[in-house]
Amino acid sequence: MLTDDQVAGVRANFPILQEKTYLYSCSQGALSYAVVAGLDDYVASWRTSTAPWDVWMGAYESLRVSFARFINAEPDEIAIINSASGGINPIASALHFDARDGVVMSEYEFPTMGQIWLAQQPRGARVRFLDGVGNAVPVEAYARAIDERTRIVPLTQLSFLNGSRSDVPAITRIAHDNGALVFLDGYQDCGTRPLDVKALDVDFFVTGTLKYLLGPPGLGFLYVKRALIDSLVPTMSSWFAQRDIFAFDTRHLDLAPSARRFENGAPNIPSIYGAAPALDLLTRVGMENVAAQIERLARTFLDGAKALGIATKTPASSVGPLVVLRAADPAAALAQLTERGIVVSTRMDGVRFAFHVYNDMADVHAALNALEGMQGLMVSA
Ligand SMILES: Cc1ncc(COP(=O)(O)O)c(C=O)c1O
């Protein structure tokens, strides 16, 4: 657990925290001086070299190694991609929908997850959405829906809509017992707690750098379990997906034997330079410390909102990072919070308060104080 002084030290890296109560990491993490320095390094590398690709390829491979370590994977299990969608699509394209044609997912997945698998319908996929009960999809609903015809279970680790947390081990067990694959979407959680994809035993994992990983947009990571890579041949490809990127062999498709076979063209070099120091910053703070700070803040905020009589969408068991409160007038609630310098976002009837290690109790109290005068705009519990 971080001391108040240590949290203050973390906060000093993020200039916006001096001006705003920043509870917006579910949409975009705050910019740190470390990331600014990384982006400056990128500009310098471009300015000082006429052929900086060797240097840039070094930064790209080095980020692959750092991210692999961050989630307890091997570097050759990681593809560097330009969006989470850009990681899901090549896997969807590589799967066959024959006797196993089922795709089973919660209604609380991020839209891109639903849309990418729905786009596989002309290829034979049968997509089924599971309804939530009280803002969570029970494990039993997965148990009833997954069977020997299920090809894959796309699974949000934490829902962008209501902050509910999926029981990943239980759902993965059910899927694997039925011979189905699991594709975990960690974009709303990665960067907030230690993550071990091997312990979770998921087959695929995707995330992006923009939110809790505190990096720039336009960059993400796809993990593919080593044993699956050889058997997956995507129908979308690129020169960066080849065994030897710089073979320049237009007449041959020779896919990389690693997860790089799922990459789509030249990587986003500026974002790589920005994302690396952000990952380093989180690692140095310590992911156990990050998780403990987030849990403390999210619990206090959730308790405070309940004490104010405001209806919540997030189950207490989620322990952050996202707490979503139900609003009667989300647009007006957003406007009032913005006026008070509290940076949040809305989705449907929910106002989203996202906590990260750089938030402190003063942020929690600032948000609760603002909400105290806003009960008319919120739904009562
Ligand atoms: C859980 C989740 N998955 C996927 C996405 C989509 O990411 P991208 O735009 O990188 O494809 C988001 C973006 O907000 C998200 O929150």
mmCIF file of C-alpha atoms and ligand atoms in Angstrom:
data_model
loop_
_atom_site.group_PDB
_atom_site.id
_atom_site.type_symbol
_atom_site.label_atom_id
_atom_site.label_comp_id
_atom_site.label_asym_id
_atom_site.label_seq_id
_atom_site.Cartn_x
_atom_site.Cartn_y
_atom_site.Cartn_z
ATOM 1 C CA MET A 1 0.000 0.000 0.000
ATOM 2 C CA LEU A 2 1.381 3.420 -0.962
ATOM 3 C CA THR A 3 1.758 6.127 1.684
ATOM 4 C CA ASP A 4 0.141 9.529 1.106
ATOM 5 C CA ASP A 5 3.597 10.914 0.315
ATOM 6 C CA GLN A 6 4.180 8.205 -2.283
ATOM 7 C CA VAL A 7 0.813 8.929 -3.912
ATOM 8 C CA ALA A 8 1.746 12.629 -3.934
ATOM 9 C CA GLY A 9 4.993 11.636 -5.664
ATOM 10 C CA VAL A 10 3.070 9.730 -8.343
ATOM 11 C CA ARG A 11 0.663 12.658 -8.784
ATOM 12 C CA ALA A 12 3.546 15.064 -9.388
ATOM 13 C CA ASN A 13 4.155 13.305 -12.725
ATOM 14 C CA PHE A 14 0.735 14.299 -14.084
ATOM 15 C CA PRO A 15 0.318 18.064 -14.581
ATOM 16 C CA ILE A 16 -3.450 17.963 -15.192
ATOM 17 C CA LEU A 17 -3.982 16.816 -11.597
ATOM 18 C CA GLN A 18 -3.034 20.298 -10.404
ATOM 19 C CA GLU A 19 -6.013 21.732 -12.252
ATOM 20 C CA LYS A 20 -8.674 19.029 -12.356
ATOM 21 C CA THR A 21 -10.216 16.179 -10.424
ATOM 22 C CA TYR A 22 -9.325 13.687 -13.118
ATOM 23 C CA LEU A 23 -11.596 10.616 -13.015
ATOM 24 C CA TYR A 24 -11.462 9.944 -16.731
ATOM 25 C CA SER A 25 -8.974 7.068 -17.118
ATOM 26 C CA CYS A 26 -11.715 4.784 -18.500
ATOM 27 C CA SER A 27 -11.676 7.020 -21.584
ATOM 28 C CA GLN A 28 -8.126 8.335 -21.564
ATOM 29 C CA GLY A 29 -5.343 8.190 -18.991
ATOM 30 C CA ALA A 30 -3.731 11.446 -17.839
ATOM 31 C CA LEU A 31 -0.590 12.610 -19.621
ATOM 32 C CA SER A 32 2.620 12.288 -17.580
ATOM 33 C CA TYR A 33 5.920 14.125 -17.935
ATOM 34 C CA ALA A 34 7.449 10.692 -18.596
ATOM 35 C CA VAL A 35 5.278 10.222 -21.693
ATOM 36 C CA VAL A 36 6.072 13.754 -22.884
ATOM 37 C CA ALA A 37 9.783 12.885 -22.573
ATOM 38 C CA GLY A 38 9.212 9.673 -24.574
ATOM 39 C CA LEU A 39 7.457 11.605 -27.338
ATOM 40 C CA ASP A 40 10.296 14.161 -27.313
ATOM 41 C CA ASP A 41 12.763 11.274 -27.777
ATOM 42 C CA TYR A 42 10.785 10.166 -30.810
ATOM 43 C CA VAL A 43 10.945 13.634 -32.353
ATOM 44 C CA ALA A 44 14.680 13.816 -31.625
ATOM 45 C CA SER A 45 15.280 10.404 -33.219
ATOM 46 C CA TRP A 46 13.486 11.530 -36.358
ATOM 47 C CA ARG A 47 15.228 14.898 -36.494
ATOM 48 C CA THR A 48 18.738 13.595 -35.960
ATOM 49 C CA SER A 49 18.694 10.547 -38.201
ATOM 50 C CA THR A 50 17.940 10.296 -41.881
ATOM 51 C CA ALA A 51 17.254 6.564 -41.561
ATOM 52 C CA PRO A 52 15.941 6.009 -38.041
ATOM 53 C CA TRP A 53 14.170 2.720 -38.769
ATOM 54 C CA ASP A 54 16.836 0.619 -37.052
ATOM 55 C CA VAL A 55 16.386 2.643 -33.887
ATOM 56 C CA TRP A 56 12.606 2.560 -34.211
ATOM 57 C CA MET A 57 12.585 -1.232 -34.710
ATOM 58 C CA GLY A 58 14.623 -1.498 -31.529
ATOM 59 C CA ALA A 59 12.002 0.517 -29.623
ATOM 60 C CA TYR A 60 9.207 -1.617 -31.120
ATOM 61 C CA GLU A 61 10.827 -4.922 -30.131
ATOM 62 C CA SER A 62 11.760 -3.603 -26.724
ATOM 63 C CA LEU A 63 8.118 -2.639 -26.017
ATOM 64 C CA ARG A 64 7.042 -6.138 -27.053
ATOM 65 C CA VAL A 65 9.403 -7.568 -24.424
ATOM 66 C CA SER A 66 8.239 -5.113 -21.709
ATOM 67 C CA PHE A 67 4.563 -5.757 -22.333
ATOM 68 C CA ALA A 68 5.090 -9.524 -22.408
ATOM 69 C CA ARG A 69 6.738 -9.280 -18.997
ATOM 70 C CA PHE A 70 3.882 -7.046 -17.774
ATOM 71 C CA ILE A 71 1.279 -9.770 -18.415
ATOM 72 C CA ASN A 72 3.549 -12.819 -17.840
ATOM 73 C CA ALA A 73 3.675 -13.884 -21.499
ATOM 74 C CA GLU A 74 6.555 -14.594 -23.885
ATOM 75 C CA PRO A 75 7.509 -11.852 -26.386
ATOM 76 C CA ASP A 76 6.673 -14.132 -29.322
ATOM 77 C CA GLU A 77 3.103 -14.380 -28.005
ATOM 78 C CA ILE A 78 2.596 -10.612 -28.407
ATOM 79 C CA ALA A 79 1.459 -8.715 -31.505
ATOM 80 C CA ILE A 80 1.785 -4.933 -31.480
ATOM 81 C CA ILE A 81 -1.347 -3.463 -33.004
ATOM 82 C CA ASN A 82 -2.888 -0.058 -33.637
ATOM 83 C CA SER A 83 -6.172 -0.616 -31.787
ATOM 84 C CA ALA A 84 -7.910 -3.306 -29.770
ATOM 85 C CA SER A 85 -10.146 -3.879 -32.782
ATOM 86 C CA GLY A 86 -7.009 -4.378 -34.860
ATOM 87 C CA GLY A 87 -6.115 -7.295 -32.588
ATOM 88 C CA ILE A 88 -9.534 -8.951 -32.523
ATOM 89 C CA ASN A 89 -10.090 -8.825 -36.293
ATOM 90 C CA PRO A 90 -7.167 -11.029 -37.435
ATOM 91 C CA ILE A 91 -8.142 -13.711 -34.906
ATOM 92 C CA ALA A 92 -11.779 -13.625 -36.054
ATOM 93 C CA SER A 93 -10.568 -13.916 -39.651
ATOM 94 C CA ALA A 94 -8.422 -16.952 -38.772
ATOM 95 C CA LEU A 95 -11.184 -18.981 -37.117
ATOM 96 C CA HIS A 96 -13.484 -21.358 -38.982
ATOM 97 C CA PHE A 97 -17.162 -21.584 -38.196
ATOM 98 C CA ASP A 98 -18.047 -25.158 -39.087
ATOM 99 C CA ALA A 99 -19.497 -27.667 -36.622
ATOM 100 C CA ARG A 100 -18.293 -25.180 -34.013
ATOM 101 C CA ASP A 101 -19.962 -21.984 -35.081
ATOM 102 C CA GLY A 102 -21.107 -20.444 -31.775
ATOM 103 C CA VAL A 103 -19.875 -17.111 -30.402
ATOM 104 C CA VAL A 104 -21.195 -16.457 -26.899
ATOM 105 C CA MET A 105 -20.783 -13.092 -25.195
ATOM 106 C CA SER A 106 -22.327 -10.748 -22.651
ATOM 107 C CA GLU A 107 -24.441 -7.767 -23.618
ATOM 108 C CA TYR A 108 -21.894 -5.639 -21.681
ATOM 109 C CA GLU A 109 -19.002 -6.191 -24.098
ATOM 110 C CA PHE A 110 -17.563 -3.095 -25.752
ATOM 111 C CA PRO A 111 -19.409 -2.542 -29.084
ATOM 112 C CA THR A 112 -16.369 -3.388 -31.191
ATOM 113 C CA MET A 113 -16.414 -6.921 -29.740
ATOM 114 C CA GLY A 114 -20.024 -7.498 -30.738
ATOM 115 C CA GLN A 115 -19.593 -5.891 -34.128
ATOM 116 C CA ILE A 116 -16.449 -7.793 -35.136
ATOM 117 C CA TRP A 117 -18.039 -11.170 -34.367
ATOM 118 C CA LEU A 118 -21.340 -10.167 -35.986
ATOM 119 C CA ALA A 119 -19.293 -9.362 -39.095
ATOM 120 C CA GLN A 120 -18.331 -13.074 -39.146
ATOM 121 C CA GLN A 121 -21.963 -14.129 -39.683
ATOM 122 C CA PRO A 122 -21.598 -14.377 -43.476
ATOM 123 C CA ARG A 123 -18.687 -16.789 -42.723
ATOM 124 C CA GLY A 124 -21.008 -18.968 -40.624
ATOM 125 C CA ALA A 125 -20.684 -17.557 -37.100
ATOM 126 C CA ARG A 126 -23.755 -17.736 -34.864
ATOM 127 C CA VAL A 127 -23.522 -14.920 -32.327
ATOM 128 C CA ARG A 128 -25.463 -15.097 -29.098
ATOM 129 C CA PHE A 129 -25.627 -12.287 -26.512
ATOM 130 C CA LEU A 130 -26.258 -13.072 -22.847
ATOM 131 C CA ASP A 131 -28.543 -10.719 -20.935
ATOM 132 C CA GLY A 132 -27.405 -9.120 -17.717
ATOM 133 C CA VAL A 133 -29.214 -9.500 -14.442
ATOM 134 C CA GLY A 134 -28.755 -6.436 -12.227
ATOM 135 C CA ASN A 135 -25.771 -5.161 -14.247
ATOM 136 C CA ALA A 136 -23.837 -8.425 -14.356
ATOM 137 C CA VAL A 137 -24.059 -11.575 -16.435
ATOM 138 C CA PRO A 138 -24.087 -14.538 -14.029
ATOM 139 C CA VAL A 139 -21.586 -17.328 -14.592
ATOM 140 C CA GLU A 140 -24.560 -19.713 -14.794
ATOM 141 C CA ALA A 141 -25.753 -17.902 -17.927
ATOM 142 C CA TYR A 142 -22.408 -18.727 -19.575
ATOM 143 C CA ALA A 143 -22.690 -22.325 -18.324
ATOM 144 C CA ARG A 144 -26.120 -22.669 -19.941
ATOM 145 C CA ALA A 145 -25.100 -21.054 -23.253
ATOM 146 C CA ILE A 146 -21.663 -22.605 -23.898
ATOM 147 C CA ASP A 147 -21.717 -26.076 -25.426
ATOM 148 C CA GLU A 148 -19.857 -28.325 -27.853
ATOM 149 C CA ARG A 149 -20.871 -26.015 -30.717
ATOM 150 C CA THR A 150 -19.259 -22.927 -29.156
ATOM 151 C CA ARG A 151 -16.145 -21.762 -31.031
ATOM 152 C CA ILE A 152 -15.228 -18.757 -28.887
ATOM 153 C CA VAL A 153 -16.258 -16.736 -25.849
ATOM 154 C CA PRO A 154 -15.277 -13.055 -26.144
ATOM 155 C CA LEU A 155 -15.107 -11.757 -22.590
ATOM 156 C CA THR A 156 -14.723 -8.266 -21.199
ATOM 157 C CA GLN A 157 -12.596 -8.259 -18.071
ATOM 158 C CA LEU A 158 -14.435 -5.176 -16.819
ATOM 159 C CA SER A 159 -17.402 -3.628 -18.575
ATOM 160 C CA PHE A 160 -17.021 -0.091 -19.970
ATOM 161 C CA LEU A 161 -20.753 0.380 -19.399
ATOM 162 C CA ASN A 162 -21.272 -0.440 -15.737
ATOM 163 C CA GLY A 163 -17.890 -1.402 -14.258
ATOM 164 C CA SER A 164 -18.971 -5.001 -13.601
ATOM 165 C CA ARG A 165 -16.088 -7.481 -13.431
ATOM 166 C CA SER A 166 -16.296 -10.841 -15.199
ATOM 167 C CA ASP A 167 -15.391 -14.012 -13.335
ATOM 168 C CA VAL A 168 -12.647 -14.836 -15.844
ATOM 169 C CA PRO A 169 -11.352 -18.084 -14.253
ATOM 170 C CA ALA A 170 -14.852 -19.578 -13.894
ATOM 171 C CA ILE A 171 -15.992 -18.633 -17.401
ATOM 172 C CA THR A 172 -12.688 -19.787 -18.916
ATOM 173 C CA ARG A 173 -13.065 -23.150 -17.184
ATOM 174 C CA ILE A 174 -16.581 -23.576 -18.590
ATOM 175 C CA ALA A 175 -15.420 -22.613 -22.091
ATOM 176 C CA HIS A 176 -12.400 -24.928 -22.038
ATOM 177 C CA ASP A 177 -14.419 -27.831 -20.609
ATOM 178 C CA ASN A 178 -16.578 -27.473 -23.723
ATOM 179 C CA GLY A 179 -13.628 -27.121 -26.111
ATOM 180 C CA ALA A 180 -14.249 -23.396 -26.747
ATOM 181 C CA LEU A 181 -11.668 -20.602 -26.853
ATOM 182 C CA VAL A 182 -11.672 -17.469 -24.649
ATOM 183 C CA PHE A 183 -10.807 -13.995 -25.932
ATOM 184 C CA LEU A 184 -10.333 -11.634 -22.981
ATOM 185 C CA ASP A 185 -10.722 -7.895 -23.580
ATOM 186 C CA GLY A 186 -8.763 -6.161 -20.837
ATOM 187 C CA TYR A 187 -8.896 -2.612 -22.124
ATOM 188 C CA GLN A 188 -10.908 -1.380 -19.099
ATOM 189 C CA ASP A 189 -8.662 -3.099 -16.571
ATOM 190 C CA CYS A 190 -5.107 -3.493 -17.870
ATOM 191 C CA GLY A 191 -2.820 -1.152 -15.933
ATOM 192 C CA THR A 192 -4.851 -1.273 -12.722
ATOM 193 C CA ARG A 193 -3.655 -4.548 -11.141
ATOM 194 C CA PRO A 194 -1.166 -7.358 -11.694
ATOM 195 C CA LEU A 195 -2.079 -9.480 -14.684
ATOM 196 C CA ASP A 196 -0.987 -13.031 -15.431
ATOM 197 C CA VAL A 197 -2.470 -14.369 -18.664
ATOM 198 C CA LYS A 198 -0.938 -17.798 -18.021
ATOM 199 C CA ALA A 199 -2.629 -18.104 -14.642
ATOM 200 C CA LEU A 200 -5.927 -16.952 -16.180
ATOM 201 C CA ASP A 201 -5.339 -19.498 -18.969
ATOM 202 C CA VAL A 202 -7.155 -17.364 -21.566
ATOM 203 C CA ASP A 203 -6.378 -18.070 -25.229
ATOM 204 C CA PHE A 204 -6.318 -14.464 -26.426
ATOM 205 C CA PHE A 205 -5.982 -11.155 -24.626
ATOM 206 C CA VAL A 206 -6.233 -7.673 -26.072
ATOM 207 C CA THR A 207 -5.748 -4.206 -24.663
ATOM 208 C CA GLY A 208 -4.713 -0.716 -25.715
ATOM 209 C CA THR A 209 -2.397 1.902 -24.271
ATOM 210 C CA LEU A 210 -4.725 4.896 -24.099
ATOM 211 C CA LYS A 211 -6.601 4.258 -20.859
ATOM 212 C CA TYR A 212 -5.145 2.758 -17.672
ATOM 213 C CA LEU A 213 -1.805 2.003 -19.375
ATOM 214 C CA LEU A 214 -1.410 5.801 -19.509
ATOM 215 C CA GLY A 215 -0.018 5.924 -23.022
ATOM 216 C CA PRO A 216 -0.936 7.612 -26.306
ATOM 217 C CA PRO A 217 -3.757 6.511 -28.647
ATOM 218 C CA GLY A 218 -3.279 4.301 -31.680
ATOM 219 C CA LEU A 219 -1.490 1.420 -29.972
ATOM 220 C CA GLY A 220 -2.461 -1.889 -28.424
ATOM 221 C CA PHE A 221 -1.303 -5.415 -27.726
ATOM 222 C CA LEU A 222 -2.665 -8.801 -28.668
ATOM 223 C CA TYR A 223 -1.582 -11.899 -26.725
ATOM 224 C CA VAL A 224 -2.062 -15.285 -28.394
ATOM 225 C CA LYS A 225 -1.332 -18.479 -26.470
ATOM 226 C CA ARG A 226 1.822 -20.056 -27.947
ATOM 227 C CA ALA A 227 0.181 -23.416 -28.717
ATOM 228 C CA LEU A 228 -2.459 -21.758 -30.920
ATOM 229 C CA ILE A 229 -0.289 -19.516 -33.081
ATOM 230 C CA ASP A 230 0.749 -22.024 -35.772
ATOM 231 C CA SER A 231 -2.800 -23.186 -36.398
ATOM 232 C CA LEU A 232 -4.186 -19.670 -36.926
ATOM 233 C CA VAL A 233 -3.845 -18.277 -40.441
ATOM 234 C CA PRO A 234 -5.450 -14.837 -40.686
ATOM 235 C CA THR A 235 -6.999 -13.781 -43.982
ATOM 236 C CA MET A 236 -5.807 -10.238 -43.359
ATOM 237 C CA SER A 237 -2.053 -9.862 -43.586
ATOM 238 C CA SER A 238 0.798 -7.426 -44.115
ATOM 239 C CA TRP A 239 4.548 -7.193 -44.548
ATOM 240 C CA PHE A 240 4.955 -6.844 -40.776
ATOM 241 C CA ALA A 241 3.222 -10.218 -40.392
ATOM 242 C CA GLN A 242 5.925 -12.034 -42.376
ATOM 243 C CA ARG A 243 8.749 -14.176 -41.025
ATOM 244 C CA ASP A 244 11.323 -11.682 -42.365
ATOM 245 C CA ILE A 245 9.769 -8.221 -42.462
ATOM 246 C CA PHE A 246 12.536 -6.799 -44.595
ATOM 247 C CA ALA A 247 12.667 -9.650 -47.173
ATOM 248 C CA PHE A 248 10.490 -7.489 -49.464
ATOM 249 C CA ASP A 249 9.237 -10.649 -51.171
ATOM 250 C CA THR A 250 6.020 -9.569 -52.860
ATOM 251 C CA ARG A 251 5.368 -12.980 -54.425
ATOM 252 C CA HIS A 252 5.349 -15.025 -51.219
ATOM 253 C CA LEU A 253 3.238 -15.183 -48.092
ATOM 254 C CA ASP A 254 5.539 -16.499 -45.382
ATOM 255 C CA LEU A 255 3.868 -15.805 -42.041
ATOM 256 C CA ALA A 256 5.915 -15.201 -38.913
ATOM 257 C CA PRO A 257 5.886 -18.209 -36.588
ATOM 258 C CA SER A 258 5.130 -15.798 -33.711
ATOM 259 C CA ALA A 259 2.112 -13.622 -32.847
ATOM 260 C CA ARG A 260 3.614 -11.002 -35.152
ATOM 261 C CA ARG A 261 1.687 -12.856 -37.895
ATOM 262 C CA PHE A 262 -1.379 -10.938 -36.659
ATOM 263 C CA GLU A 263 0.167 -7.484 -37.142
ATOM 264 C CA ASN A 264 -1.150 -5.090 -39.702
ATOM 265 C CA GLY A 265 1.494 -2.931 -41.394
ATOM 266 C CA ALA A 266 4.119 -0.619 -39.957
ATOM 267 C CA PRO A 267 3.621 0.091 -36.263
ATOM 268 C CA ASN A 268 2.707 3.417 -34.696
ATOM 269 C CA ILE A 269 6.228 4.507 -33.775
ATOM 270 C CA PRO A 270 5.372 7.792 -31.968
ATOM 271 C CA SER A 271 2.930 5.951 -29.708
ATOM 272 C CA ILE A 272 5.506 3.249 -29.012
ATOM 273 C CA TYR A 273 7.876 5.961 -27.782
ATOM 274 C CA GLY A 274 5.085 7.351 -25.588
ATOM 275 C CA ALA A 275 3.774 4.046 -24.272
ATOM 276 C CA ALA A 276 7.107 2.598 -23.118
ATOM 277 C CA PRO A 277 7.790 5.148 -20.342
ATOM 278 C CA ALA A 278 4.162 4.880 -19.151
ATOM 279 C CA LEU A 279 4.507 1.120 -18.769
ATOM 280 C CA ASP A 280 7.785 1.669 -16.982
ATOM 281 C CA LEU A 281 6.187 4.205 -14.627
ATOM 282 C CA LEU A 282 3.433 1.764 -13.635
ATOM 283 C CA THR A 283 5.924 -1.066 -13.175
ATOM 284 C CA ARG A 284 8.075 1.097 -10.922
ATOM 285 C CA VAL A 285 5.089 2.083 -8.752
ATOM 286 C CA GLY A 286 4.278 -1.629 -8.504
ATOM 287 C CA MET A 287 1.061 -3.169 -9.758
ATOM 288 C CA GLU A 288 0.078 -4.453 -6.294
ATOM 289 C CA ASN A 289 0.351 -0.863 -5.038
ATOM 290 C CA VAL A 290 -1.655 0.413 -7.993
ATOM 291 C CA ALA A 291 -4.416 -2.118 -7.324
ATOM 292 C CA ALA A 292 -4.558 -1.370 -3.580
ATOM 293 C CA GLN A 293 -4.829 2.395 -4.140
ATOM 294 C CA ILE A 294 -7.586 1.965 -6.738
ATOM 295 C CA GLU A 295 -9.560 -0.421 -4.523
ATOM 296 C CA ARG A 296 -9.369 1.943 -1.533
ATOM 297 C CA LEU A 297 -10.627 4.899 -3.575
ATOM 298 C CA ALA A 298 -13.318 3.004 -5.484
ATOM 299 C CA ARG A 299 -14.734 1.454 -2.306
ATOM 300 C CA THR A 300 -14.847 4.807 -0.501
ATOM 301 C CA PHE A 301 -16.515 6.440 -3.477
ATOM 302 C CA LEU A 302 -19.077 3.662 -3.876
ATOM 303 C CA ASP A 303 -19.923 3.784 -0.153
ATOM 304 C CA GLY A 304 -20.193 7.571 -0.331
ATOM 305 C CA ALA A 305 -22.536 7.454 -3.329
ATOM 306 C CA LYS A 306 -24.709 4.906 -1.522
ATOM 307 C CA ALA A 307 -24.798 7.145 1.575
ATOM 308 C CA LEU A 308 -26.065 9.954 -0.680
ATOM 309 C CA GLY A 309 -28.857 7.634 -1.836
ATOM 310 C CA ILE A 310 -27.683 7.533 -5.454
ATOM 311 C CA ALA A 311 -28.335 4.351 -7.454
ATOM 312 C CA THR A 312 -25.157 2.612 -8.610
ATOM 313 C CA LYS A 313 -24.639 0.349 -11.602
ATOM 314 C CA THR A 314 -21.368 -1.157 -10.403
ATOM 315 C CA PRO A 315 -21.390 -4.203 -8.103
ATOM 316 C CA ALA A 316 -19.309 -3.650 -4.935
ATOM 317 C CA SER A 317 -17.297 -6.765 -5.779
ATOM 318 C CA SER A 318 -15.720 -4.999 -8.802
ATOM 319 C CA VAL A 319 -13.407 -2.931 -6.500
ATOM 320 C CA GLY A 320 -12.754 -0.417 -9.280
ATOM 321 C CA PRO A 321 -11.265 1.031 -11.308
ATOM 322 C CA LEU A 322 -14.654 2.089 -12.686
ATOM 323 C CA VAL A 323 -17.671 3.119 -10.621
ATOM 324 C CA VAL A 324 -20.804 4.015 -12.561
ATOM 325 C CA LEU A 325 -23.709 5.938 -11.022
ATOM 326 C CA ARG A 326 -27.164 6.050 -12.539
ATOM 327 C CA ALA A 327 -28.250 9.489 -13.755
ATOM 328 C CA ALA A 328 -31.764 10.746 -14.482
ATOM 329 C CA ASP A 329 -30.248 13.422 -16.709
ATOM 330 C CA PRO A 330 -26.727 12.282 -17.695
ATOM 331 C CA ALA A 331 -26.000 15.329 -19.905
ATOM 332 C CA ALA A 332 -26.911 17.794 -17.152
ATOM 333 C CA ALA A 333 -24.978 15.758 -14.560
ATOM 334 C CA LEU A 334 -21.913 15.761 -16.817
ATOM 335 C CA ALA A 335 -22.199 19.520 -17.353
ATOM 336 C CA GLN A 336 -22.399 20.213 -13.598
ATOM 337 C CA LEU A 337 -19.458 17.966 -12.771
ATOM 338 C CA THR A 338 -17.412 19.518 -15.572
ATOM 339 C CA GLU A 339 -18.190 22.969 -14.207
ATOM 340 C CA ARG A 340 -16.828 21.855 -10.822
ATOM 341 C CA GLY A 341 -13.583 20.737 -12.499
ATOM 342 C CA ILE A 342 -14.428 17.042 -12.200
ATOM 343 C CA VAL A 343 -13.520 15.175 -15.377
ATOM 344 C CA VAL A 344 -15.813 12.187 -15.937
ATOM 345 C CA SER A 345 -17.691 10.626 -18.851
ATOM 346 C CA THR A 346 -21.165 9.248 -19.487
ATOM 347 C CA ARG A 347 -22.416 6.131 -21.246
ATOM 348 C CA MET A 348 -26.184 5.655 -21.639
ATOM 349 C CA ASP A 349 -27.752 6.452 -18.236
ATOM 350 C CA GLY A 350 -24.468 6.071 -16.344
ATOM 351 C CA VAL A 351 -21.936 8.641 -15.152
ATOM 352 C CA ARG A 352 -18.519 6.964 -15.084
ATOM 353 C CA PHE A 353 -15.999 7.748 -12.329
ATOM 354 C CA ALA A 354 -12.673 6.036 -13.037
ATOM 355 C CA PHE A 355 -9.923 5.763 -10.414
ATOM 356 C CA HIS A 356 -6.218 5.273 -10.978
ATOM 357 C CA VAL A 357 -3.142 5.227 -8.807
ATOM 358 C CA TYR A 358 -2.703 8.978 -9.348
ATOM 359 C CA ASN A 359 -6.049 9.738 -7.712
ATOM 360 C CA ASP A 360 -6.300 10.393 -3.992
ATOM 361 C CA MET A 361 -8.952 10.715 -1.276
ATOM 362 C CA ALA A 362 -9.271 14.447 -2.018
ATOM 363 C CA ASP A 363 -10.486 13.460 -5.506
ATOM 364 C CA VAL A 364 -13.050 11.083 -4.011
ATOM 365 C CA HIS A 365 -14.345 13.771 -1.659
ATOM 366 C CA ALA A 366 -14.416 16.426 -4.389
ATOM 367 C CA ALA A 367 -16.617 14.144 -6.508
ATOM 368 C CA LEU A 368 -18.894 13.224 -3.580
ATOM 369 C CA ASN A 369 -19.231 16.870 -2.523
ATOM 370 C CA ALA A 370 -20.271 17.806 -6.034
ATOM 371 C CA LEU A 371 -22.792 14.948 -6.151
ATOM 372 C CA GLU A 372 -24.336 16.073 -2.860
ATOM 373 C CA GLY A 373 -25.917 19.031 -4.583
ATOM 374 C CA MET A 374 -26.947 17.060 -7.635
ATOM 375 C CA GLN A 375 -29.358 14.445 -6.306
ATOM 376 C CA GLY A 376 -32.120 15.795 -8.560
ATOM 377 C CA LEU A 377 -30.101 14.831 -11.619
ATOM 378 C CA MET A 378 -29.285 11.349 -10.375
ATOM 379 C CA VAL A 379 -31.500 8.298 -9.885
ATOM 380 C CA SER A 380 -32.266 7.499 -6.235
ATOM 381 C CA ALA A 381 -31.301 4.093 -4.894
HETATM 382 C C1 LIG B 1 -13.288 -2.599 -23.240
HETATM 383 C C2 LIG B 1 -12.917 -1.957 -24.551
HETATM 384 N N1 LIG B 1 -12.642 -2.748 -25.598
HETATM 385 C C3 LIG B 1 -12.335 -2.234 -26.795
HETATM 386 C C4 LIG B 1 -12.310 -0.885 -27.004
HETATM 387 C C5 LIG B 1 -12.030 -0.385 -28.398
HETATM 388 O O1 LIG B 1 -10.730 -0.099 -28.578
HETATM 389 P P1 LIG B 1 -10.112 0.317 -30.000
HETATM 390 O O2 LIG B 1 -10.732 1.617 -30.374
HETATM 391 O O3 LIG B 1 -8.668 0.423 -29.671
HETATM 392 O O4 LIG B 1 -10.433 -0.741 -30.970
HETATM 393 C C6 LIG B 1 -12.542 -0.015 -25.934
HETATM 394 C C7 LIG B 1 -12.469 1.437 -26.140
HETATM 395 O O5 LIG B 1 -12.990 2.235 -25.434
HETATM 396 C C8 LIG B 1 -12.886 -0.574 -24.677
HETATM 397 O O6 LIG B 1 -13.179 0.197 -23.626
#
